[in-house]
Short mmCIF file of C-alpha atoms in Angstrom, two decimals:
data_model
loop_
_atom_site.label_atom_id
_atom_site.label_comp_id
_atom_site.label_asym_id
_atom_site.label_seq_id
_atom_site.Cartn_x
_atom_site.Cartn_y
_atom_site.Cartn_z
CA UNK V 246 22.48 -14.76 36.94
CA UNK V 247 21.65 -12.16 33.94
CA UNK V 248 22.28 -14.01 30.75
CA UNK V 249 23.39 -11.57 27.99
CA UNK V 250 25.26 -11.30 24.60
CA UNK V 251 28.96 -12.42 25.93
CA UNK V 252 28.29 -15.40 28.23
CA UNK V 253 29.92 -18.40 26.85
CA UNK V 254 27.18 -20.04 25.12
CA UNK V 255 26.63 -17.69 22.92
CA UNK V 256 30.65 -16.69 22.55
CA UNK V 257 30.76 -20.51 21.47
CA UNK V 258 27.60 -20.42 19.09
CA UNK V 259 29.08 -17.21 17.64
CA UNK V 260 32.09 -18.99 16.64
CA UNK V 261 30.85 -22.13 15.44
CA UNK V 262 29.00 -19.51 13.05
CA UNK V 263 31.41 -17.38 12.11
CA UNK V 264 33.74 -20.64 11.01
CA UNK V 265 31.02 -22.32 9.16
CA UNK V 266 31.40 -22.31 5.02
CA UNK V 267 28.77 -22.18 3.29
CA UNK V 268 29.86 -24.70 0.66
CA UNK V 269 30.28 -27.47 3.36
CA UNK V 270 26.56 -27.00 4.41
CA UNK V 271 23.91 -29.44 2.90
CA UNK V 272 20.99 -28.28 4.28
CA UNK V 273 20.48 -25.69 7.21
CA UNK V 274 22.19 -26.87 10.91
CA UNK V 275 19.20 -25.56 12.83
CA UNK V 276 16.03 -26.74 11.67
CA UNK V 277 17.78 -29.50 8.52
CA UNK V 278 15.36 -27.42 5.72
CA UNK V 279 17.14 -27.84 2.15
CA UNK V 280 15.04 -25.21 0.07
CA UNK V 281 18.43 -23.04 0.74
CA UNK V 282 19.61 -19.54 1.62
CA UNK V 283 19.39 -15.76 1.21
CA UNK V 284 21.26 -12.94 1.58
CA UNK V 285 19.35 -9.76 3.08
CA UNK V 286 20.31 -6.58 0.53
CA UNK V 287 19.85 -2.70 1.28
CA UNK V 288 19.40 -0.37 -1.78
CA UNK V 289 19.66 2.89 -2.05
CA UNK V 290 19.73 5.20 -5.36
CA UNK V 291 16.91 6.25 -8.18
CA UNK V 292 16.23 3.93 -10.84
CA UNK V 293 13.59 4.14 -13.83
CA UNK V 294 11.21 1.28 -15.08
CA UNK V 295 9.70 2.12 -18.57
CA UNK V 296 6.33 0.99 -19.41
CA UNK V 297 4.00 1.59 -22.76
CA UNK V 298 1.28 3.44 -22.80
CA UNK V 299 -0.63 0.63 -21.73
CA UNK V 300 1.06 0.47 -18.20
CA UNK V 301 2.87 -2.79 -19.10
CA UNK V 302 6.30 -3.43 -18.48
CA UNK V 303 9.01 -2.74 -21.08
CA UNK V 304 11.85 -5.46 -21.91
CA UNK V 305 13.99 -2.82 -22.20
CA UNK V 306 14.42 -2.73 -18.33
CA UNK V 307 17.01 -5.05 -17.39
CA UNK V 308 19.17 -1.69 -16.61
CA UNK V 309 16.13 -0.71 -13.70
CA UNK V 310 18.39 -1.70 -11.29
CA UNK V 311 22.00 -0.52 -12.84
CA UNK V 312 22.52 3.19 -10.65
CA UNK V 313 21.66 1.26 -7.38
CA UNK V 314 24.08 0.78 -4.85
CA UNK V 315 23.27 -2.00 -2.76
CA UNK V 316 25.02 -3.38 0.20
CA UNK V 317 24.93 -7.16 1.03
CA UNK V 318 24.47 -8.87 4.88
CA UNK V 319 27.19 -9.94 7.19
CA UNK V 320 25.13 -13.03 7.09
CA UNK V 321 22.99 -15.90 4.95
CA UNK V 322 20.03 -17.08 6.08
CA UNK V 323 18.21 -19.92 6.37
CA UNK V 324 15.25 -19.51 3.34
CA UNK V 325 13.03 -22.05 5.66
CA UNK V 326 13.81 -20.86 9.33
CA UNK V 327 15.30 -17.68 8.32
CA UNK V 328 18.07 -18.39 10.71
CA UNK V 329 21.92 -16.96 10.22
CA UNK V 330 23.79 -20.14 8.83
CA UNK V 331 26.83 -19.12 7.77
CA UNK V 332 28.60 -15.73 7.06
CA UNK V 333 28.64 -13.93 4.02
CA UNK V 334 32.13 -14.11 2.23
CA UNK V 335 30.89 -12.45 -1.13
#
Protein backbone atom coordinates (compact mmCIF):
# COMPACT_ATOMS: atom_id res chain seq x y z
CA UNK A 1 0.00 0.00 0.00
CA UNK A 2 1.67 3.57 -0.96
CA UNK A 3 1.21 5.77 2.03
CA UNK A 4 0.93 9.45 0.94
CA UNK A 5 -0.36 12.96 2.01
CA UNK A 6 -4.35 12.05 2.12
CA UNK A 7 -4.52 8.65 3.85
CA UNK A 8 -6.41 8.97 6.99
CA UNK A 9 -3.75 9.29 9.46
CA UNK A 10 -2.51 12.10 8.35
CA UNK A 11 -6.22 13.65 7.27
CA UNK A 12 -6.79 13.06 11.15
CA UNK A 13 -3.36 14.58 12.38
CA UNK A 14 -4.06 17.48 10.00
CA UNK A 15 -7.14 18.25 11.77
CA UNK A 16 -6.27 17.78 15.21
CA UNK A 17 -3.69 20.61 14.06
CA UNK A 18 -5.57 22.80 12.35
CA UNK A 19 -8.21 22.90 15.54
CA UNK A 20 -5.57 23.31 18.09
CA UNK A 21 -5.34 27.07 19.85
CA UNK A 22 -2.50 28.14 20.70
CA UNK A 23 -3.60 29.67 24.02
CA UNK A 24 -4.86 26.21 25.29
CA UNK A 25 -1.31 24.72 24.74
CA UNK A 26 1.10 24.53 27.81
CA UNK A 27 3.95 23.19 26.42
CA UNK A 28 4.44 21.55 22.88
CA UNK A 29 2.05 18.11 22.17
CA UNK A 30 4.91 16.34 20.43
CA UNK A 31 7.97 16.26 22.26
CA UNK A 32 6.27 18.27 25.96
CA UNK A 33 9.37 21.13 25.52
CA UNK A 34 8.09 24.49 27.29
CA UNK A 35 10.86 27.01 26.02
CA UNK A 36 7.82 27.98 23.48
CA UNK A 37 7.12 28.87 19.86
CA UNK A 38 8.00 30.74 16.67
CA UNK A 39 6.59 31.95 13.82
CA UNK A 40 8.77 31.54 10.48
CA UNK A 41 8.72 35.31 8.65
CA UNK A 42 9.69 36.14 4.89
CA UNK A 43 10.97 39.73 4.17
CA UNK A 44 11.28 41.37 1.34
CA UNK A 45 12.07 45.27 0.69
CA UNK A 46 15.40 47.64 1.22
CA UNK A 47 16.07 48.92 4.51
CA UNK A 48 19.11 51.13 5.86
CA UNK A 49 21.14 50.59 9.16
CA UNK A 50 23.26 53.74 10.06
CA UNK A 51 26.48 53.34 11.74
CA UNK A 52 29.34 56.10 12.85
CA UNK A 53 32.30 56.35 11.44
CA UNK A 54 33.54 53.86 13.67
CA UNK A 55 31.37 50.99 12.14
CA UNK A 56 29.19 50.82 15.29
CA UNK A 57 25.65 50.70 15.30
CA UNK A 58 23.50 53.84 15.57
CA UNK A 59 20.40 54.02 18.12
CA UNK A 60 18.79 55.79 15.69
CA UNK A 61 17.82 52.47 13.90
CA UNK A 62 14.78 51.20 15.34
CA UNK A 63 13.11 52.33 11.81
CA UNK A 64 15.81 49.53 9.92
CA UNK A 65 13.10 47.43 9.57
CA UNK A 66 9.99 50.03 8.87
CA UNK A 67 9.78 49.70 4.55
CA UNK A 68 9.83 45.83 4.93
CA UNK A 69 7.02 43.87 4.05
CA UNK A 70 7.06 40.71 5.71
CA UNK A 71 4.70 37.86 5.51
CA UNK A 72 4.05 35.55 8.55
CA UNK A 73 3.66 31.33 8.46
CA UNK A 74 0.49 29.39 8.17
CA UNK A 75 2.01 27.78 11.17
CA UNK A 76 3.93 28.08 14.86
CA UNK A 77 6.47 26.00 15.68
CA UNK A 78 7.73 24.21 18.27
CA UNK A 79 11.12 26.48 19.47
CA UNK A 80 12.54 22.92 20.93
CA UNK A 81 11.45 20.31 18.20
CA UNK A 82 10.66 22.81 15.66
CA UNK A 83 7.49 20.95 15.03
CA UNK A 84 4.04 22.75 13.61
CA UNK A 85 1.90 23.06 16.91
CA UNK A 86 -0.75 25.03 16.19
CA UNK A 87 -1.82 27.40 13.30
CA UNK A 88 -1.12 30.85 13.00
CA UNK A 89 -4.30 33.08 13.64
CA UNK A 90 -2.34 36.50 13.71
Amino acid sequence: MKVGRNNTKSTIANAKLKSRKIEELKCCPYCKGTSGYYEKLQFSGTGRFYKDFNGEGLTENVETYDYLDSISSKYLYCMDCDKRIAPNTH
